[in-house]
mmCIF file of C-alpha atoms in Angstrom:
data_model
loop_
_atom_site.group_PDB
_atom_site.id
_atom_site.type_symbol
_atom_site.label_atom_id
_atom_site.label_comp_id
_atom_site.label_asym_id
_atom_site.label_seq_id
_atom_site.Cartn_x
_atom_site.Cartn_y
_atom_site.Cartn_z
ATOM 1 C CA MET E 14 -0.205 0.030 -0.306
ATOM 2 C CA ALA E 15 1.700 3.509 -1.166
ATOM 3 C CA GLN E 16 1.532 6.589 0.959
ATOM 4 C CA ILE E 17 -0.101 9.559 -0.455
ATOM 5 C CA THR E 18 1.930 12.411 0.617
ATOM 6 C CA ASP E 19 1.078 15.891 -0.016
ATOM 7 C CA LYS E 20 3.554 15.518 -3.364
ATOM 8 C CA THR E 21 1.808 13.409 -4.222
ATOM 9 C CA ARG E 22 -1.449 15.290 -3.225
ATOM 10 C CA ALA E 23 -0.300 17.619 -5.495
ATOM 11 C CA GLU E 24 0.772 15.762 -8.551
ATOM 12 C CA VAL E 25 -2.185 13.966 -8.920
ATOM 13 C CA ARG E 26 -4.111 17.547 -8.894
ATOM 14 C CA GLU E 27 -1.793 18.989 -10.851
ATOM 15 C CA VAL E 28 -2.102 15.609 -13.376
ATOM 16 C CA VAL E 29 -6.003 15.995 -13.368
ATOM 17 C CA TYR E 30 -6.499 19.246 -13.738
ATOM 18 C CA GLU E 31 -4.287 19.148 -16.854
ATOM 19 C CA PHE E 32 -5.614 16.594 -18.867
ATOM 20 C CA PHE E 33 -9.274 17.904 -17.976
ATOM 21 C CA ALA E 34 -8.104 21.109 -20.044
ATOM 22 C CA GLU E 35 -6.938 20.178 -22.240
ATOM 23 C CA GLU E 36 -8.983 17.541 -23.811
ATOM 24 C CA CYS E 37 -11.807 19.577 -23.309
ATOM 25 C CA GLU E 38 -10.195 22.387 -25.047
ATOM 26 C CA THR E 39 -11.080 24.525 -21.722
ATOM 27 C CA ALA E 40 -8.371 26.985 -19.509
ATOM 28 C CA ILE E 41 -7.544 25.210 -15.797
ATOM 29 C CA GLU E 42 -9.309 28.924 -14.960
ATOM 30 C CA ASN E 43 -12.420 27.905 -15.977
ATOM 31 C CA ILE E 44 -12.000 24.107 -13.806
ATOM 32 C CA HIS E 45 -13.041 23.522 -9.733
ATOM 33 C CA ASP E 46 -12.887 20.601 -7.147
ATOM 34 C CA GLU E 47 -16.756 21.390 -7.806
ATOM 35 C CA THR E 48 -16.688 21.530 -11.993
ATOM 36 C CA ASN E 49 -19.158 17.607 -13.071
ATOM 37 C CA ILE E 50 -16.608 16.171 -15.677
ATOM 38 C CA ILE E 51 -19.877 15.193 -17.950
ATOM 39 C CA SER E 52 -22.189 18.241 -18.116
ATOM 40 C CA ASP E 53 -19.907 21.414 -18.167
ATOM 41 C CA LEU E 54 -16.691 19.339 -19.774
ATOM 42 C CA ASP E 55 -18.323 17.468 -21.810
ATOM 43 C CA GLY E 56 -15.871 14.365 -20.773
ATOM 44 C CA ASP E 57 -16.762 11.180 -21.254
ATOM 45 C CA SER E 58 -15.463 7.471 -20.169
ATOM 46 C CA LEU E 59 -12.630 6.926 -22.140
ATOM 47 C CA MET E 60 -11.429 10.735 -21.063
ATOM 48 C CA PHE E 61 -11.483 8.341 -16.958
ATOM 49 C CA LEU E 62 -9.958 5.272 -18.488
ATOM 50 C CA GLU E 63 -6.985 7.422 -20.245
ATOM 51 C CA LEU E 64 -6.126 9.018 -17.031
ATOM 52 C CA ILE E 65 -6.453 5.751 -15.517
ATOM 53 C CA GLU E 66 -3.210 4.917 -17.729
ATOM 54 C CA ILE E 67 -1.494 7.556 -17.242
ATOM 55 C CA PHE E 68 -1.147 7.119 -12.962
ATOM 56 C CA LYS E 69 -0.400 3.212 -13.519
ATOM 57 C CA LYS E 70 2.469 4.287 -16.056
ATOM 58 C CA LYS E 71 3.293 7.170 -13.453
ATOM 59 C CA TYR E 72 2.988 5.090 -10.365
ATOM 60 C CA ASN E 73 3.697 2.305 -11.069
ATOM 61 C CA LEU E 74 0.368 0.435 -10.354
ATOM 62 C CA ASN E 75 -0.383 -2.943 -10.312
ATOM 63 C CA ILE E 76 -3.616 -2.578 -10.720
ATOM 64 C CA GLU E 77 -7.200 -4.269 -12.854
ATOM 65 C CA LEU E 78 -9.005 -2.264 -15.106
ATOM 66 C CA LYS E 79 -12.160 -4.677 -13.662
ATOM 67 C CA THR E 80 -11.552 -3.632 -9.860
ATOM 68 C CA ILE E 81 -12.162 -0.203 -9.945
ATOM 69 C CA GLY E 82 -14.689 -0.800 -12.830
ATOM 70 C CA LYS E 83 -16.836 -2.583 -9.721
ATOM 71 C CA PHE E 84 -15.564 -0.287 -7.347
ATOM 72 C CA ALA E 85 -16.184 3.151 -9.577
ATOM 73 C CA VAL E 86 -20.599 0.981 -9.555
ATOM 74 C CA LYS E 87 -20.766 1.898 -5.878
ATOM 75 C CA ASN E 88 -18.775 4.433 -5.663
ATOM 76 C CA PRO E 89 -19.452 6.572 -9.162
ATOM 77 C CA VAL E 90 -17.270 9.866 -9.340
ATOM 78 C CA LYS E 91 -19.113 13.325 -10.721
ATOM 79 C CA THR E 92 -17.245 16.240 -9.831
ATOM 80 C CA ILE E 93 -13.162 16.557 -10.826
ATOM 81 C CA GLY E 94 -13.038 16.577 -7.046
ATOM 82 C CA GLU E 95 -14.568 13.033 -6.327
ATOM 83 C CA LEU E 96 -12.018 12.014 -9.562
ATOM 84 C CA ILE E 97 -8.761 13.116 -7.681
ATOM 85 C CA HIS E 98 -9.821 11.515 -4.689
ATOM 86 C CA MET E 99 -10.378 8.052 -6.707
ATOM 87 C CA GLN E 100 -7.193 8.467 -8.332
ATOM 88 C CA MET E 101 -5.963 9.293 -4.816
ATOM 89 C CA LEU E 102 -7.464 5.390 -3.172
ATOM 90 C CA ILE E 103 -6.511 3.631 -6.366
ATOM 91 C CA ILE E 104 -3.107 4.724 -6.248
ATOM 92 C CA GLU E 105 -2.705 3.957 -2.090
ATOM 93 C CA HIS E 106 -5.258 0.634 -2.294
ATOM 94 C CA GLU E 107 -4.211 -0.447 -5.731
ATOM 95 C CA ASN E 108 -6.274 -3.932 -6.185
ATOM 96 C CA ASN E 109 -7.256 -3.862 -2.621
ATOM 97 C CA ILE E 110 -9.224 -0.994 -3.401
ATOM 98 C CA ILE E 111 -11.681 -3.542 -3.655
ATOM 99 C CA ASN E 112 -12.300 -4.417 -0.084
ATOM 100 C CA MET E 113 -12.904 -0.498 0.633
ATOM 101 C CA MET T 29 12.840 9.568 -44.116
ATOM 102 C CA ARG T 30 9.111 11.497 -45.115
ATOM 103 C CA THR T 31 7.049 11.599 -42.462
ATOM 104 C CA LYS T 32 4.034 8.523 -43.914
ATOM 105 C CA THR T 33 0.904 10.083 -43.491
ATOM 106 C CA ALA T 34 -2.932 8.299 -43.475
ATOM 107 C CA ILE T 35 -5.943 9.204 -43.805
ATOM 108 C CA LEU T 36 -8.892 7.665 -40.892
ATOM 109 C CA PHE T 37 -12.835 7.625 -41.730
ATOM 110 C CA PRO T 38 -15.448 7.793 -39.502
ATOM 111 C CA ALA T 39 -18.559 5.833 -40.127
ATOM 112 C CA PHE T 40 -20.856 7.024 -37.684
ATOM 113 C CA ILE T 41 -20.427 10.863 -35.518
ATOM 114 C CA THR T 42 -21.034 10.166 -31.436
ATOM 115 C CA GLU T 43 -20.669 13.627 -31.263
ATOM 116 C CA TYR T 44 -20.041 16.570 -32.945
ATOM 117 C CA THR T 45 -16.375 19.299 -32.129
ATOM 118 C CA GLN T 46 -19.361 21.614 -33.761
ATOM 119 C CA LYS T 47 -16.857 23.474 -36.087
ATOM 120 C CA GLU T 48 -17.059 21.167 -38.958
ATOM 121 C CA ILE T 49 -19.943 23.773 -41.515
ATOM 122 C CA GLU T 50 -17.814 26.576 -40.416
ATOM 123 C CA THR T 51 -13.640 24.227 -40.894
ATOM 124 C CA LEU T 52 -15.961 23.779 -44.383
ATOM 125 C CA SER T 53 -17.241 27.202 -45.489
ATOM 126 C CA ARG T 54 -13.424 28.541 -43.960
ATOM 127 C CA ASN T 55 -11.736 26.700 -46.939
ATOM 128 C CA LYS T 56 -14.365 27.589 -49.430
ATOM 129 C CA ILE T 57 -16.216 24.074 -49.387
ATOM 130 C CA ASP T 58 -19.948 24.006 -49.271
ATOM 131 C CA PHE T 59 -21.450 21.803 -47.271
ATOM 132 C CA ASN T 60 -25.171 21.784 -49.191
ATOM 133 C CA LYS T 61 -24.325 21.496 -52.365
ATOM 134 C CA TYR T 62 -23.135 17.701 -50.619
ATOM 135 C CA ILE T 63 -26.833 17.322 -49.511
ATOM 136 C CA GLN T 64 -27.848 18.147 -52.259
ATOM 137 C CA GLN T 65 -25.927 15.166 -53.973
ATOM 138 C CA ALA T 66 -27.267 12.394 -51.801
ATOM 139 C CA SER T 67 -30.593 13.718 -52.311
ATOM 140 C CA GLU T 68 -30.686 13.493 -55.979
ATOM 141 C CA THR T 69 -29.573 9.659 -55.621
ATOM 142 C CA LEU T 70 -31.576 9.016 -52.997
ATOM 143 C CA GLY T 71 -34.184 10.349 -54.554
ATOM 144 C CA ILE T 72 -36.249 12.099 -52.300
ATOM 145 C CA ASP T 73 -35.393 15.235 -50.700
ATOM 146 C CA LEU T 74 -32.599 15.288 -47.389
ATOM 147 C CA PRO T 75 -33.284 17.545 -44.083
ATOM 148 C CA ALA T 76 -31.066 20.770 -44.466
ATOM 149 C CA PHE T 77 -28.318 19.493 -41.517
ATOM 150 C CA SER T 78 -27.878 21.233 -38.248
ATOM 151 C CA TYR T 79 -25.740 20.191 -35.342
ATOM 152 C CA ASN T 80 -28.712 19.194 -33.348
ATOM 153 C CA SER T 81 -31.118 17.108 -36.038
ATOM 154 C CA ALA T 82 -32.932 14.025 -34.937
ATOM 155 C CA GLU T 83 -33.056 12.383 -38.521
ATOM 156 C CA TYR T 84 -29.334 12.382 -39.089
ATOM 157 C CA ARG T 85 -28.354 10.958 -35.203
ATOM 158 C CA ASN T 86 -31.408 8.900 -35.214
ATOM 159 C CA ASP T 87 -32.421 7.401 -38.589
ATOM 160 C CA GLU T 88 -29.312 4.415 -38.871
ATOM 161 C CA LEU T 89 -29.707 5.878 -43.213
ATOM 162 C CA LEU T 90 -29.191 9.253 -43.005
ATOM 163 C CA ALA T 91 -26.557 8.983 -40.178
ATOM 164 C CA GLN T 92 -24.115 7.087 -42.070
ATOM 165 C CA VAL T 93 -24.706 9.523 -45.489
ATOM 166 C CA ILE T 94 -24.379 12.554 -42.963
ATOM 167 C CA ALA T 95 -20.782 10.517 -41.606
ATOM 168 C CA TYR T 96 -19.993 9.701 -45.290
ATOM 169 C CA LEU T 97 -20.530 13.537 -46.987
ATOM 170 C CA PHE T 98 -18.776 15.370 -44.413
ATOM 171 C CA SER T 99 -16.136 12.675 -44.225
ATOM 172 C CA CYS T 100 -15.715 13.259 -48.238
ATOM 173 C CA ALA T 101 -15.933 16.737 -47.522
ATOM 174 C CA GLY T 102 -13.417 16.535 -45.353
ATOM 175 C CA PHE T 103 -10.906 15.127 -47.877
ATOM 176 C CA ASP T 104 -11.922 16.901 -50.011
ATOM 177 C CA LEU T 105 -10.452 19.897 -47.599
ATOM 178 C CA ILE T 106 -7.383 17.750 -47.236
ATOM 179 C CA LYS T 107 -6.735 17.238 -51.243
ATOM 180 C CA LYS T 108 -6.999 21.858 -51.416
ATOM 181 C CA ASN T 109 -4.482 22.248 -48.662
ATOM 182 C CA ARG T 110 -2.199 19.197 -51.197
ATOM 183 C CA VAL T 111 -1.641 17.299 -48.029
ATOM 184 C CA ASN T 112 0.926 13.629 -49.082
ATOM 185 C CA ILE T 113 -1.120 10.444 -49.074
ATOM 186 C CA ASP T 114 -0.115 7.279 -48.150
ATOM 187 C CA PHE T 115 -2.311 5.339 -46.732
ATOM 188 C CA GLY T 116 -6.442 5.060 -45.525
ATOM 189 C CA ALA T 117 -8.319 3.260 -43.833
ATOM 190 C CA GLY T 118 -12.056 3.431 -43.257
ATOM 191 C CA TYR T 119 -13.828 2.801 -39.586
ATOM 192 C CA SER T 120 -16.709 0.205 -40.684
ATOM 193 C CA MET T 121 -18.755 1.948 -43.453
ATOM 194 C CA GLY T 122 -16.166 4.989 -43.202
ATOM 195 C CA ILE T 123 -14.827 2.939 -46.498
ATOM 196 C CA TYR T 124 -16.831 4.139 -48.389
ATOM 197 C CA SER T 125 -15.475 7.102 -48.148
ATOM 198 C CA GLY T 126 -12.384 6.078 -47.555
ATOM 199 C CA LEU T 127 -12.596 4.857 -51.369
ATOM 200 C CA TYR T 128 -13.535 7.971 -52.116
ATOM 201 C CA ALA T 129 -10.475 9.754 -51.208
ATOM 202 C CA ALA T 130 -8.687 7.675 -53.034
ATOM 203 C CA ASN T 131 -10.893 7.979 -55.978
ATOM 204 C CA SER T 132 -11.613 4.177 -56.665
ATOM 205 C CA ILE T 133 -15.447 5.133 -56.587
ATOM 206 C CA CYS T 134 -17.727 8.220 -57.237
ATOM 207 C CA LEU T 135 -19.025 10.145 -54.722
ATOM 208 C CA THR T 136 -22.545 9.275 -55.218
ATOM 209 C CA ASP T 137 -21.649 5.740 -55.532
ATOM 210 C CA GLY T 138 -20.736 5.863 -51.627
ATOM 211 C CA ILE T 139 -24.281 7.264 -51.694
ATOM 212 C CA LYS T 140 -26.158 4.188 -53.814
ATOM 213 C CA ILE T 141 -23.227 1.941 -51.732
ATOM 214 C CA ILE T 142 -24.383 3.251 -48.227
ATOM 215 C CA TYR T 143 -28.448 2.711 -49.823
ATOM 216 C CA LYS T 144 -28.328 -1.053 -51.083
ATOM 217 C CA ALA T 145 -25.782 -2.488 -48.051
ATOM 218 C CA PHE T 146 -28.841 0.127 -45.835
ATOM 219 C CA GLU T 147 -31.941 -1.940 -47.921
ATOM 220 C CA LEU T 148 -30.292 -5.495 -47.675
ATOM 221 C CA VAL T 149 -29.758 -5.295 -43.831
ATOM 222 C CA SER T 150 -32.764 -4.220 -43.526
ATOM 223 C CA GLU T 151 -34.774 -7.406 -44.147
ATOM 224 C CA LEU T 152 -33.009 -9.350 -40.348
ATOM 225 C CA SER T 153 -36.481 -6.677 -38.970
ATOM 226 C CA CYS T 154 -38.241 -9.489 -39.643
ATOM 227 C CA THR T 155 -36.401 -12.271 -37.686
ATOM 228 C CA GLY T 156 -35.873 -10.704 -34.828
ATOM 229 C CA GLU T 157 -34.259 -7.386 -32.861
ATOM 230 C CA TYR T 158 -31.134 -6.812 -33.017
ATOM 231 C CA ALA T 159 -28.270 -3.738 -30.733
ATOM 232 C CA MET T 160 -24.994 -2.782 -30.817
ATOM 233 C CA ALA T 161 -22.880 -1.961 -27.589
ATOM 234 C CA GLY T 162 -19.559 -1.006 -26.746
ATOM 235 C CA ILE T 163 -17.984 -1.876 -24.191
ATOM 236 C CA ILE T 164 -14.767 0.090 -22.792
ATOM 237 C CA GLY T 165 -13.240 -1.844 -19.431
ATOM 238 C CA LEU T 166 -13.325 -5.742 -19.894
ATOM 239 C CA THR T 167 -10.800 -7.829 -22.042
ATOM 240 C CA ILE T 168 -12.293 -9.294 -24.947
ATOM 241 C CA ASP T 169 -11.763 -12.806 -22.663
ATOM 242 C CA ASP T 170 -13.861 -10.937 -20.060
ATOM 243 C CA ILE T 171 -16.465 -10.578 -22.642
ATOM 244 C CA ASN T 172 -16.577 -13.258 -24.224
ATOM 245 C CA GLY T 173 -16.808 -15.384 -20.857
ATOM 246 C CA ILE T 174 -20.062 -14.036 -20.226
ATOM 247 C CA ILE T 175 -20.967 -14.252 -23.562
ATOM 248 C CA LYS T 176 -20.085 -18.009 -23.191
ATOM 249 C CA ASN T 177 -20.903 -18.985 -19.329
ATOM 250 C CA LYS T 178 -24.632 -16.992 -20.206
ATOM 251 C CA ASN T 179 -25.330 -18.489 -24.097
ATOM 252 C CA PHE T 180 -25.849 -15.104 -25.370
ATOM 253 C CA GLU T 181 -26.146 -14.622 -28.657
ATOM 254 C CA ILE T 182 -24.293 -12.181 -29.559
ATOM 255 C CA GLU T 183 -20.093 -11.443 -30.526
ATOM 256 C CA ILE T 184 -17.627 -9.321 -30.231
ATOM 257 C CA ILE T 185 -17.567 -7.792 -33.526
ATOM 258 C CA ASN T 186 -14.450 -5.514 -33.111
ATOM 259 C CA VAL T 187 -12.017 -4.584 -30.909
ATOM 260 C CA ASN T 188 -11.337 -0.654 -30.571
ATOM 261 C CA SER T 189 -8.211 -1.226 -28.470
ATOM 262 C CA GLU T 190 -7.481 -3.956 -25.584
ATOM 263 C CA HIS T 191 -10.399 -2.099 -23.345
ATOM 264 C CA SER T 192 -12.572 -1.063 -26.071
ATOM 265 C CA LEU T 193 -14.885 -3.129 -27.506
ATOM 266 C CA VAL T 194 -18.058 -3.336 -29.495
ATOM 267 C CA ILE T 195 -20.289 -6.378 -29.837
ATOM 268 C CA ALA T 196 -23.150 -6.884 -31.981
ATOM 269 C CA GLY T 197 -26.300 -9.856 -31.636
ATOM 270 C CA LYS T 198 -29.787 -10.231 -30.505
ATOM 271 C CA LYS T 199 -31.494 -7.388 -28.602
ATOM 272 C CA ALA T 200 -32.310 -8.859 -25.715
ATOM 273 C CA ASP T 201 -29.005 -10.650 -25.128
ATOM 274 C CA VAL T 202 -27.039 -7.337 -25.699
ATOM 275 C CA LEU T 203 -28.853 -5.529 -22.668
ATOM 276 C CA ARG T 204 -28.850 -8.395 -20.346
ATOM 277 C CA MET T 205 -24.589 -7.681 -21.042
ATOM 278 C CA ILE T 206 -24.894 -4.059 -20.785
ATOM 279 C CA ASP T 207 -25.825 -5.347 -17.149
ATOM 280 C CA PHE T 208 -23.216 -7.728 -17.409
ATOM 281 C CA ALA T 209 -20.554 -6.574 -18.734
ATOM 282 C CA LYS T 210 -21.782 -3.553 -15.710
ATOM 283 C CA ILE T 211 -20.717 -5.945 -12.564
ATOM 284 C CA GLU T 212 -18.215 -7.452 -14.147
ATOM 285 C CA GLY T 213 -16.395 -4.669 -13.759
ATOM 286 C CA ALA T 214 -16.406 -2.472 -17.374
ATOM 287 C CA LEU T 215 -16.061 0.813 -16.951
ATOM 288 C CA ALA T 216 -18.729 1.967 -19.227
ATOM 289 C CA VAL T 217 -21.172 -0.472 -21.773
ATOM 290 C CA THR T 218 -23.097 2.114 -24.144
ATOM 291 C CA ALA T 219 -25.876 0.403 -26.805
ATOM 292 C CA LEU T 220 -24.415 1.983 -30.183
ATOM 293 C CA ASN T 221 -27.748 3.912 -31.260
ATOM 294 C CA VAL T 222 -28.694 1.352 -34.780
ATOM 295 C CA LYS T 223 -30.924 -1.239 -34.937
ATOM 296 C CA THR T 224 -28.524 -3.652 -37.260
ATOM 297 C CA PRO T 225 -26.125 -6.319 -35.788
ATOM 298 C CA TYR T 226 -23.347 -5.011 -37.951
ATOM 299 C CA HIS T 227 -20.131 -7.594 -39.181
ATOM 300 C CA SER T 228 -21.825 -9.732 -37.478
ATOM 301 C CA GLU T 229 -22.867 -13.858 -38.012
ATOM 302 C CA TYR T 230 -26.360 -12.645 -38.986
ATOM 303 C CA LEU T 231 -25.389 -10.635 -41.574
ATOM 304 C CA LYS T 232 -23.270 -13.287 -43.840
ATOM 305 C CA THR T 233 -26.681 -14.338 -45.252
ATOM 306 C CA PHE T 234 -26.281 -10.983 -47.444
ATOM 307 C CA ALA T 235 -22.292 -11.458 -48.760
ATOM 308 C CA ASN T 236 -23.840 -12.734 -51.582
ATOM 309 C CA ARG T 237 -26.115 -10.417 -53.171
ATOM 310 C CA PHE T 238 -24.412 -6.712 -52.323
ATOM 311 C CA SER T 239 -20.755 -9.027 -53.782
ATOM 312 C CA ASP T 240 -23.721 -8.799 -57.040
ATOM 313 C CA PHE T 241 -24.909 -5.564 -56.434
ATOM 314 C CA VAL T 242 -20.871 -3.820 -55.743
ATOM 315 C CA ASN T 243 -19.723 -5.941 -59.048
ATOM 316 C CA THR T 244 -22.857 -3.551 -61.058
ATOM 317 C CA LEU T 245 -20.154 0.000 -59.535
ATOM 318 C CA ASP T 246 -17.556 1.788 -61.916
ATOM 319 C CA ILE T 247 -14.722 0.584 -59.166
ATOM 320 C CA LYS T 248 -11.129 2.304 -60.136
ATOM 321 C CA ASP T 249 -7.896 1.012 -58.515
ATOM 322 C CA THR T 250 -6.711 3.057 -55.564
ATOM 323 C CA GLU T 251 -4.380 5.786 -55.452
ATOM 324 C CA PHE T 252 -3.406 5.270 -52.300
ATOM 325 C CA PRO T 253 -3.549 2.127 -50.431
ATOM 326 C CA ILE T 254 -7.085 1.062 -48.904
ATOM 327 C CA ILE T 255 -6.025 -1.256 -45.291
ATOM 328 C CA SER T 256 -8.448 -3.899 -44.610
ATOM 329 C CA THR T 257 -10.363 -3.768 -41.119
ATOM 330 C CA PHE T 258 -11.137 -6.930 -41.984
ATOM 331 C CA ASP T 259 -7.441 -8.356 -42.059
ATOM 332 C CA GLN T 260 -4.868 -5.216 -42.475
ATOM 333 C CA ARG T 261 -3.972 -6.768 -46.120
ATOM 334 C CA LEU T 262 -2.591 -3.797 -48.732
ATOM 335 C CA ILE T 263 -5.802 -3.237 -51.479
ATOM 336 C CA SER T 264 -5.586 -0.994 -54.205
ATOM 337 C CA THR T 265 -7.145 -2.831 -57.116
ATOM 338 C CA SER T 266 -10.332 -3.111 -57.938
ATOM 339 C CA ALA T 267 -11.349 -6.901 -57.695
ATOM 340 C CA GLU T 268 -9.741 -6.564 -54.179
ATOM 341 C CA ILE T 269 -11.578 -3.451 -53.274
ATOM 342 C CA ARG T 270 -14.907 -5.632 -54.665
ATOM 343 C CA LYS T 271 -14.591 -8.039 -51.832
ATOM 344 C CA GLU T 272 -13.323 -5.936 -49.513
ATOM 345 C CA LEU T 273 -16.932 -3.823 -49.101
ATOM 346 C CA VAL T 274 -18.339 -7.428 -48.865
ATOM 347 C CA TYR T 275 -15.857 -8.377 -45.806
ATOM 348 C CA ASN T 276 -16.016 -4.811 -44.167
ATOM 349 C CA LEU T 277 -20.297 -5.639 -43.546
ATOM 350 C CA THR T 278 -20.230 -9.021 -43.384
ATOM 351 C CA GLU T 279 -17.274 -9.622 -41.603
ATOM 352 C CA LYS T 280 -15.342 -8.992 -38.193
ATOM 353 C CA ILE T 281 -13.415 -6.313 -38.509
ATOM 354 C CA ASN T 282 -10.436 -5.169 -36.177
ATOM 355 C CA TRP T 283 -9.346 -1.875 -35.423
ATOM 356 C CA TYR T 284 -6.791 -1.994 -32.810
ATOM 357 C CA LYS T 285 -4.833 -4.229 -35.436
ATOM 358 C CA THR T 286 -5.460 -2.310 -38.502
ATOM 359 C CA MET T 287 -3.855 1.327 -37.165
ATOM 360 C CA GLN T 288 -0.815 -0.569 -35.504
ATOM 361 C CA THR T 289 -0.977 -1.820 -38.933
ATOM 362 C CA LEU T 290 -0.488 1.408 -40.479
ATOM 363 C CA ILE T 291 1.870 2.601 -37.210
ATOM 364 C CA LYS T 292 4.356 -0.890 -38.337
ATOM 365 C CA ASN T 293 4.760 1.353 -41.680
ATOM 366 C CA ASP T 294 5.627 4.043 -40.204
ATOM 367 C CA VAL T 295 2.561 6.085 -40.138
ATOM 368 C CA SER T 296 3.167 8.868 -37.639
ATOM 369 C CA LEU T 297 1.385 11.678 -38.808
ATOM 370 C CA PHE T 298 -2.829 10.625 -38.579
ATOM 371 C CA TYR T 299 -6.012 12.314 -40.421
ATOM 372 C CA GLU T 300 -9.289 12.103 -38.903
ATOM 373 C CA CYS T 301 -11.413 12.832 -41.663
ATOM 374 C CA GLY T 302 -14.784 13.691 -40.983
ATOM 375 C CA ALA T 303 -17.265 15.530 -38.302
ATOM 376 C CA GLY T 304 -16.535 14.829 -34.760
ATOM 377 C CA LYS T 305 -13.524 12.987 -33.114
ATOM 378 C CA ASP T 306 -13.859 9.284 -32.453
ATOM 379 C CA LEU T 307 -11.657 8.260 -34.317
ATOM 380 C CA SER T 308 -8.641 10.441 -32.224
ATOM 381 C CA LYS T 309 -9.920 9.566 -29.092
ATOM 382 C CA ILE T 310 -9.825 5.302 -29.774
ATOM 383 C CA ALA T 311 -5.806 6.107 -30.439
ATOM 384 C CA ARG T 312 -4.806 7.571 -27.272
ATOM 385 C CA PHE T 313 -5.897 3.442 -26.898
ATOM 386 C CA ILE T 314 -3.150 2.715 -29.643
ATOM 387 C CA ASP T 315 0.969 2.514 -28.150
ATOM 388 C CA GLY T 316 3.280 3.867 -30.869
ATOM 389 C CA ASP T 317 4.542 7.533 -31.788
ATOM 390 C CA PHE T 318 1.928 9.553 -33.796
ATOM 391 C CA LYS T 319 -0.075 12.089 -33.812
ATOM 392 C CA VAL T 320 -3.805 12.630 -34.951
ATOM 393 C CA ILE T 321 -4.877 15.815 -36.630
ATOM 394 C CA GLN T 322 -8.676 16.991 -37.131
ATOM 395 C CA MET T 323 -10.628 17.978 -39.846
ATOM 396 C CA HIS T 324 -10.662 21.749 -37.519
ATOM 397 C CA ALA T 325 -7.224 21.939 -37.295
ATOM 398 C CA ILE T 326 -6.228 21.181 -40.716
#
């Protein structure tokens, strides 16, 4: 189980904000933790998948997508803040996230 | 070494960038003329295009026609910009605009092919209800496992990437599959807005009649090779194109392998030639050092 440091938190936040700004062709200033990914940014599930892949490579995570999928069904994500929180949990717990 | 370039043609439009018409107009391409030609070919008065048009979104024939017309107009834009093209590939029914671009068929013959294919596959409605769905987050083995365990009359008909697959088959089983896929951990499952199980076993029955129709058309050798989405071979002769048109309708396709073949052939620049950005999105999950340019960025 990885230790989440302030540095990790800052990195995850930065990656998520920059990712959505680029993918959704909007300024970072337009994105907040309360921003709704679907209705405000026109985001989609492929973006979610891409973000998981980015963090998987960045932190060398041992995760199966379907494990994340099962967790996401029970813990749906709507906002940028919720997505950042879920990414932290994935980094911290990897495949054990399903036992939470 | 010169960068090799491929143009990619989408089949359907799930979402417009809403920059398509402005991009074409800015380059002095009148999209209404394409709609007019399609109207004359089909013998019906096609509605004027708007991004919110329900007809072009929900009518399976019109959805294919408008995607084809945008891709043809998009290619005419690319041609104006004197882009050197090494290869082409059409995602599913995107092959028709790919053949238009390769100067193998004319614009109106593409419309005739779309109509004939639609007319034939519509006969399936007499035998039951069918559907298609996209599944993200599960592997081929995961999905085939569910199909086998539940004895569903569905099959994987296209692989977009390792974790993005398309299924087709009996509607009731596709809907049940959507529920099971979510339980198994799919990140997203979306029913596609079609009533035809394209590329599935059910379409094989139309192969001969579609082939007979294709043989009536004037099809020329291509000006650049097209990659088959069926078996990833390079196609350039009229005879091969006639075969490929039939395979493309009645056999499973593999977009992932098609993109990998293009990358192995040193393609590092792709143009998504059509409305929306679906193929650019899919390309994000394909490994390789390449760039995809969408129509509005030309």
